[in-house]
Coordinates of N, CA and C in Angstrom, one line a residue:
I1 N -103.4 -7.3 -142.6 CA -103.9 -6.1 -142.9 C -104.4 -5.9 -144.6
Q2 N -105.3 -5.7 -145.2 CA -104.9 -5.3 -146.8 C -105.4 -4.2 -146.8
C3 N -106.3 -3.7 -146.2 CA -106.6 -1.6 -146.6 C -107.1 -1.1 -145.4
A4 N -106.5 0.2 -144.7 CA -107.3 0.5 -143.8 C -108.1 2.2 -143.7
Y5 N -108.2 1.9 -143.5 CA -108.5 4.2 -143.7 C -109.5 4.8 -141.6
V6 N -108.4 5.3 -141.9 CA -108.9 6.9 -140.3 C -109.6 7.6 -140.0
S7 N -110.8 7.8 -139.4 CA -111.3 8.5 -139.8 C -111.6 8.5 -138.6
S8 N -110.4 10.4 -138.1 CA -110.9 12.1 -137.2 C -112.0 12.3 -137.1
Q9 N -113.3 12.7 -137.2 CA -114.7 13.4 -137.4 C -115.1 11.9 -137.1
F10 N -114.8 10.8 -136.8 CA -115.7 10.5 -136.7 C -114.9 8.8 -135.6
S11 N -113.2 9.7 -134.8 CA -112.6 8.5 -134.1 C -112.9 7.1 -134.1
L12 N -112.7 6.6 -135.5 CA -112.6 5.0 -137.0 C -111.4 4.9 -136.8
A13 N -111.2 4.5 -136.8 CA -110.3 3.2 -138.4 C -111.0 2.4 -138.5
V14 N -110.5 2.1 -139.5 CA -111.1 0.2 -140.3 C -110.0 -0.1 -140.9
A15 N -110.4 -1.5 -140.2 CA -109.0 -1.7 -141.4 C -109.7 -3.3 -141.8
G16 N -109.4 -3.6 -143.5 CA -110.1 -5.3 -144.0 C -108.4 -6.0 -144.1
T17 N -109.5 -7.5 -143.9 CA -108.7 -8.4 -143.1 C -108.3 -9.4 -145.1
R18 N -107.2 -10.0 -145.2 CA -107.4 -10.6 -146.0 C -108.5 -12.1 -146.0
D19 N -108.6 -12.0 -144.3 CA -109.4 -14.0 -144.7 C -111.5 -13.3 -144.7
G20 N -111.5 -11.1 -144.8 CA -112.6 -11.4 -145.6 C -113.5 -10.6 -143.6
F21 N -112.9 -9.7 -142.9 CA -113.3 -8.5 -142.5 C -113.0 -8.4 -142.0
L22 N -113.8 -7.0 -141.8 CA -113.2 -6.3 -141.4 C -113.4 -5.3 -139.6
F23 N -112.6 -5.4 -139.0 CA -112.5 -4.1 -137.7 C -113.0 -3.5 -137.2
L24 N -113.4 -2.8 -136.3 CA -114.3 -1.4 -136.4 C -113.4 -0.8 -135.2
I25 N -112.2 0.4 -134.8 CA -111.6 0.9 -133.7 C -111.8 1.7 -133.1
S26 N -112.2 2.1 -132.2 CA -112.5 3.5 -131.7 C -111.3 4.1 -131.2
L27 N -110.9 5.0 -132.4 CA -109.9 6.5 -131.8 C -109.1 6.1 -130.3
T28 N -111.1 6.6 -130.3 CA -110.8 7.1 -129.0 C -110.5 6.5 -126.8
T29 N -110.6 5.0 -127.5 CA -110.4 3.9 -126.5 C -109.6 2.8 -127.6
G30 N -109.0 2.8 -127.7 CA -108.4 2.0 -128.6 C -108.4 0.8 -129.3
T31 N -109.9 0.0 -128.9 CA -109.9 -0.8 -128.2 C -110.9 -1.2 -130.2
S32 N -111.3 -1.9 -130.0 CA -112.5 -3.0 -131.4 C -113.4 -2.8 -130.8
D33 N -114.4 -2.3 -131.5 CA -115.7 -1.5 -132.1 C -116.8 -2.8 -132.5
G34 N -116.5 -3.9 -132.7 CA -117.3 -4.7 -133.1 C -115.9 -5.3 -134.8
A35 N -116.8 -6.8 -135.8 CA -116.1 -6.6 -136.1 C -117.0 -7.5 -137.2
V36 N -116.6 -6.7 -138.8 CA -118.3 -7.4 -140.2 C -117.1 -8.8 -140.7
D37 N -117.7 -9.4 -140.6 CA -117.5 -10.4 -141.4 C -118.2 -10.6 -143.5
L38 N -118.0 -10.3 -144.0 CA -118.0 -10.4 -145.2 C -118.3 -11.0 -146.6
K39 N -118.5 -12.5 -145.3 CA -118.8 -13.3 -145.9 C -118.4 -14.0 -147.3
G40 N -116.8 -14.4 -146.9 CA -115.4 -14.8 -148.1 C -115.1 -14.0 -149.0
A41 N -116.3 -12.7 -148.5 CA -115.2 -11.7 -150.1 C -114.2 -11.1 -149.1
R42 N -113.1 -9.9 -150.4 CA -112.2 -10.2 -149.9 C -111.8 -8.6 -150.3
P43 N -111.6 -7.2 -149.2 CA -111.7 -5.7 -148.9 C -109.9 -5.9 -149.8
Y44 N -111.0 -4.5 -150.8 CA -109.7 -3.7 -151.0 C -108.6 -2.5 -151.1
K45 N -110.2 -2.4 -151.3 CA -109.9 -0.4 -150.0 C -111.1 -0.3 -149.4
V46 N -111.4 0.9 -148.8 CA -112.0 1.3 -147.5 C -112.1 2.4 -146.9
L47 N -113.2 2.7 -147.4 CA -113.2 4.5 -146.7 C -114.1 4.7 -144.9
V48 N -114.4 5.8 -144.8 CA -115.6 6.8 -143.6 C -115.8 7.2 -144.2
T49 N -116.4 7.9 -145.1 CA -118.0 9.4 -145.3 C -117.2 10.6 -144.2
P50 N -117.1 11.1 -144.3 CA -116.7 11.8 -143.6 C -117.7 13.4 -142.6
S51 N -119.6 12.8 -143.6 CA -120.9 13.5 -143.1 C -121.4 12.7 -142.1
W52 N -121.6 11.9 -142.8 CA -122.4 10.7 -141.7 C -121.7 9.6 -141.5
G53 N -121.0 9.2 -142.1 CA -119.8 8.3 -140.8 C -120.1 7.2 -142.0
F54 N -120.2 6.6 -143.0 CA -121.0 4.8 -143.8 C -119.9 5.1 -143.8
I55 N -119.9 3.2 -144.1 CA -118.6 3.0 -144.6 C -118.1 2.6 -145.7
L56 N -118.1 2.5 -146.6 CA -117.6 1.7 -148.1 C -116.1 0.9 -147.8
V57 N -116.7 0.1 -148.4 CA -115.5 -1.2 -149.3 C -116.4 -1.4 -150.6
Y58 N -115.6 -1.8 -151.2 CA -114.0 -2.2 -151.7 C -114.0 -3.5 -152.5
M59 N -114.8 -5.1 -152.1 CA -113.9 -5.6 -152.7 C -114.5 -7.0 -153.7
T60 N -113.9 -7.7 -153.5 CA -113.7 -9.0 -155.0 C -114.2 -10.3 -154.1
E61 N -115.3 -11.1 -154.9 CA -114.7 -12.6 -154.0 C -115.6 -13.9 -155.2
L62 N -114.9 -14.7 -154.8 CA -114.8 -15.8 -155.8 C -115.6 -16.5 -156.2
N63 N -116.0 -16.8 -156.9 CA -117.8 -17.4 -157.1 C -117.8 -18.5 -157.9
R64 N -117.6 -19.4 -157.7 CA -118.2 -20.3 -159.3 C -116.9 -20.5 -160.0
G65 N -115.8 -19.7 -159.9 CA -114.4 -19.2 -160.9 C -115.1 -18.6 -160.8
V66 N -115.1 -16.8 -161.1 CA -115.4 -16.6 -161.6 C -115.2 -14.9 -160.3
V67 N -114.1 -14.3 -161.2 CA -113.9 -12.7 -159.6 C -115.3 -11.8 -160.0
R68 N -116.0 -11.8 -158.5 CA -116.7 -10.5 -159.4 C -116.9 -10.0 -157.9
R69 N -117.0 -8.1 -158.5 CA -116.0 -7.1 -157.6 C -117.9 -6.4 -157.0
A70 N -117.4 -6.1 -155.7 CA -119.2 -5.1 -155.0 C -118.5 -3.4 -154.4
L71 N -119.0 -3.1 -154.3 CA -118.8 -1.7 -153.4 C -120.3 -2.6 -152.1
A72 N -120.3 -2.3 -151.1 CA -120.6 -2.6 -149.5 C -120.9 -1.6 -148.8
L73 N -122.3 -0.6 -148.3 CA -121.8 -0.2 -147.7 C -122.3 0.0 -146.6
Y74 N -122.4 0.1 -145.4 CA -122.0 -0.2 -144.1 C -122.7 1.5 -143.1
S75 N -123.2 1.0 -142.4 CA -123.5 2.0 -141.4 C -121.7 2.4 -139.8
P76 N -121.8 3.1 -139.5 CA -121.2 3.2 -138.6 C -120.3 2.0 -137.5
N77 N -121.6 2.1 -137.8 CA -121.6 0.5 -136.4 C -121.3 -1.0 -137.1
G78 N -120.9 -1.2 -138.2 CA -120.6 -1.9 -139.2 C -122.1 -3.7 -139.4
N79 N -122.6 -1.7 -140.0 CA -124.4 -3.0 -140.1 C -124.6 -2.5 -142.0
L80 N -124.9 -3.0 -142.6 CA -124.7 -4.0 -143.8 C -125.8 -2.7 -143.9
I81 N -126.2 -1.6 -144.9 CA -126.8 -1.0 -145.7 C -127.5 -1.0 -146.9
K82 N -125.8 -1.1 -148.1 CA -126.4 -2.0 -149.3 C -125.4 -2.3 -150.1
R83 N -125.3 -3.0 -151.2 CA -124.3 -3.9 -151.4 C -124.5 -4.2 -153.0
T84 N -124.2 -3.7 -153.8 CA -123.4 -3.8 -155.8 C -122.7 -4.6 -155.9
T85 N -123.3 -4.7 -157.4 CA -121.9 -5.3 -158.0 C -120.3 -4.3 -159.0
I86 N -120.6 -4.4 -159.7 CA -119.2 -3.3 -160.3 C -118.0 -4.2 -160.9
A87 N -118.6 -3.8 -162.5 CA -118.4 -4.9 -163.7 C -116.3 -4.4 -163.2
H88 N -116.0 -4.1 -162.6 CA -114.5 -3.9 -163.2 C -114.0 -2.8 -161.5
S89 N -112.2 -3.0 -161.7 CA -111.7 -2.8 -160.3 C -111.4 -1.2 -160.4
I90 N -111.6 -1.1 -159.0 CA -111.5 0.0 -158.4 C -110.4 0.8 -158.5
S91 N -109.7 2.0 -159.3 CA -108.5 1.8 -158.9 C -108.3 3.5 -158.2
A92 N -108.9 4.3 -157.8 CA -108.6 5.2 -157.5 C -110.1 5.7 -156.9
W93 N -110.5 6.0 -155.5 CA -111.8 6.9 -154.9 C -111.3 7.7 -154.2
S94 N -112.9 8.7 -153.8 CA -111.7 9.9 -152.1 C -114.1 10.2 -152.4
C95 N -113.7 10.3 -150.5 CA -115.2 10.9 -150.8 C -115.0 12.8 -149.8
F96 N -116.5 13.3 -149.8 CA -116.9 14.4 -150.3 C -117.9 14.6 -149.7
K97 N -118.3 16.1 -148.6 CA -119.7 16.6 -148.6 C -119.7 17.6 -149.1
T98 N -121.4 17.8 -149.7 CA -122.0 18.7 -150.3 C -121.8 19.6 -148.9
K99 N -122.4 20.9 -149.3 CA -122.6 22.6 -148.2 C -123.6 21.6 -147.9
D100 N -124.5 20.6 -148.2 CA -125.9 20.5 -147.9 C -125.8 19.1 -147.2
G101 N -124.4 19.1 -146.7 CA -124.2 17.6 -146.0 C -124.0 16.3 -146.8
F102 N -124.8 15.7 -147.7 CA -124.5 14.7 -148.2 C -122.4 14.2 -148.6
D103 N -123.2 12.4 -148.6 CA -121.3 12.1 -148.9 C -121.8 11.9 -149.8
Y104 N -120.5 12.2 -150.4 CA -120.4 11.5 -152.2 C -118.9 10.8 -152.2
I105 N -119.6 10.6 -153.5 CA -117.5 9.2 -153.8 C -117.9 9.5 -155.4
V106 N -116.4 10.3 -155.0 CA -115.6 9.5 -156.9 C -115.0 8.7 -156.5
C107 N -115.3 8.2 -157.6 CA -113.6 7.2 -158.0 C -113.4 6.6 -159.7
A108 N -112.6 5.7 -159.7 CA -111.3 5.4 -161.4 C -112.3 3.9 -161.4
D109 N -111.7 3.6 -162.4 CA -112.2 1.8 -162.4 C -111.1 1.9 -163.2
D110 N -110.6 -0.2 -163.4 CA -109.6 0.8 -164.6 C -109.2 0.5 -165.2
R111 N -110.7 0.8 -166.0 CA -110.8 0.7 -167.7 C -110.0 2.9 -168.1
G112 N -110.4 3.4 -167.1 CA -110.2 5.0 -166.8 C -111.4 5.7 -166.6
R113 N -112.4 5.3 -166.5 CA -113.9 5.7 -166.9 C -114.1 6.8 -165.0
I114 N -114.9 7.5 -165.4 CA -114.7 7.9 -163.9 C -116.0 7.8 -163.1
W115 N -116.4 8.4 -162.4 CA -118.5 8.1 -162.1 C -118.1 9.2 -160.7
L116 N -118.6 9.8 -160.1 CA -119.7 10.2 -160.0 C -121.0 9.5 -158.6
F117 N -121.4 10.0 -157.4 CA -122.3 9.5 -157.2 C -122.0 10.1 -155.5
E118 N -124.2 9.1 -155.4 CA -124.0 9.6 -153.7 C -124.0 8.8 -152.9
T119 N -123.4 8.3 -152.2 CA -122.7 7.8 -151.1 C -123.7 6.7 -151.1
F120 N -124.7 7.3 -150.4 CA -125.6 6.4 -149.4 C -127.3 5.5 -150.4
L121 N -127.0 6.6 -152.1 CA -128.0 5.1 -153.0 C -126.7 4.7 -153.7
L122 N -125.3 5.0 -154.0 CA -124.6 4.0 -154.1 C -125.2 3.1 -155.9
M123 N -125.2 4.5 -156.5 CA -126.0 4.4 -158.1 C -124.6 4.3 -158.7
L124 N -124.3 3.7 -159.3 CA -123.2 3.5 -161.1 C -124.3 3.5 -161.8
D125 N -124.8 3.9 -162.1 CA -125.1 4.2 -163.2 C -124.3 4.5 -164.4
E126 N -123.5 5.6 -164.7 CA -122.7 6.3 -166.4 C -123.0 6.9 -165.4
S127 N -120.8 6.4 -166.4 CA -119.6 7.7 -165.9 C -120.0 8.8 -166.5
I128 N -119.0 9.4 -166.3 CA -119.2 11.4 -165.9 C -117.7 11.0 -167.2
Y129 N -116.7 10.6 -167.4 CA -115.6 10.2 -168.1 C -114.9 9.4 -167.8
R130 N -114.5 9.0 -169.7 CA -112.9 8.3 -169.8 C -112.5 8.2 -170.2
C131 N -111.3 8.6 -169.6 CA -110.1 9.3 -170.2 C -109.0 8.0 -171.0
N132 N -107.9 7.9 -171.4 CA -107.6 7.0 -172.3 C -106.0 6.9 -170.6
G133 N -106.2 6.0 -169.9 CA -104.9 5.9 -169.6 C -105.4 4.8 -167.9
Q134 N -105.3 5.1 -166.9 CA -105.1 4.4 -165.7 C -105.0 6.0 -164.3
V135 N -105.7 5.6 -163.6 CA -106.5 6.7 -162.4 C -105.6 6.5 -161.9
S136 N -104.7 7.6 -161.7 CA -103.8 7.6 -159.9 C -104.3 7.9 -158.8
A137 N -105.1 8.9 -158.8 CA -106.0 9.8 -158.4 C -107.3 10.0 -157.9
V138 N -108.4 10.6 -157.8 CA -109.2 11.3 -158.7 C -109.6 12.3 -157.2
M139 N -110.4 13.3 -157.1 CA -111.1 13.9 -156.3 C -112.1 15.2 -156.6
Y140 N -113.2 15.0 -156.0 CA -114.1 16.1 -156.2 C -113.5 17.0 -155.1
S141 N -113.9 18.1 -156.4 CA -113.1 20.3 -155.8 C -114.8 21.3 -156.2
L142 N -115.3 21.8 -155.3 CA -116.3 21.8 -154.6 C -116.2 23.5 -154.8
E143 N -115.4 23.9 -154.7 CA -115.0 25.4 -155.7 C -114.7 26.0 -157.2
H144 N -114.9 24.7 -157.6 CA -114.7 24.5 -158.6 C -116.1 24.5 -159.1
G145 N -116.0 23.4 -158.6 CA -117.7 22.2 -158.8 C -116.8 21.0 -160.3
G146 N -116.0 20.7 -160.0 CA -115.8 18.9 -161.0 C -114.7 18.2 -160.7
V147 N -113.8 17.3 -161.5 CA -113.1 16.1 -161.0 C -112.6 16.5 -161.3
I148 N -111.0 16.6 -160.2 CA -109.6 16.2 -160.8 C -109.0 15.0 -161.1
A149 N -108.4 14.6 -161.9 CA -108.0 13.5 -161.6 C -106.4 13.5 -162.4
T150 N -105.7 12.8 -161.7 CA -104.2 12.4 -162.7 C -104.3 11.4 -163.0
T151 N -103.0 10.8 -163.7 CA -103.1 9.7 -164.8 C -102.3 9.1 -164.9
T152 N -101.6 7.6 -164.3 CA -100.2 6.7 -164.1 C -99.1 7.3 -166.1
D153 N -99.4 8.0 -166.2 CA -98.6 8.5 -167.6 C -98.5 10.2 -167.2
G154 N -99.0 10.7 -166.1 CA -98.5 11.6 -165.8 C -99.3 13.5 -166.1
R155 N -101.0 12.6 -167.1 CA -101.5 14.0 -166.7 C -102.3 14.1 -165.9
I156 N -103.1 15.8 -166.3 CA -103.8 15.6 -164.9 C -105.0 16.3 -164.8
L157 N -106.0 15.8 -165.0 CA -108.0 16.6 -165.8 C -108.2 16.7 -165.1
F158 N -109.7 17.2 -165.1 CA -110.9 17.9 -164.7 C -111.4 18.3 -165.3
V159 N -112.8 18.1 -164.9 CA -114.3 17.1 -165.9 C -114.7 18.2 -164.8
P160 N -115.7 18.8 -165.3 CA -116.5 19.8 -164.6 C -118.0 18.6 -165.1
S161 N -118.2 19.5 -162.9 CA -119.1 18.3 -163.1 C -119.9 18.5 -161.4
P162 N -120.8 19.7 -162.2 CA -121.8 20.0 -161.0 C -122.4 19.2 -160.5
L163 N -121.9 19.2 -159.0 CA -124.2 18.5 -158.2 C -124.5 19.8 -157.7

């Protein structure tokens, strides 16, 4: 197992393996609800969104000697919805739902850039902030209307980002 996520809202566990598969496991029955072949890509992070139950995977694949990074969005039953290539590694991420019930992702890349986007659209057009250092954790505060991030050198950041 390379990565895993447990969603109590959807009674679902998702596990990503080094050999390029996602296993969907029912927490109710304890059995596998299916497997998704990532076609040679290796998953490094996985999460299940709180409102719609989307499965988001950060993965890499080796293509002709070049490492490519991607985000792939799957339905709760494992059907691919959308996939996009990204330039840098994801160092931290989290998901949340808005008051209107939309799922969002806040993430940071290995260059300290912070991104905020609606999960279903999977559009990482431009970062909302760049900090000088590696981000170790990131989350969105609906109450305060912004992103809270911690860095590996001990800083805590607040980035106003009203939705």
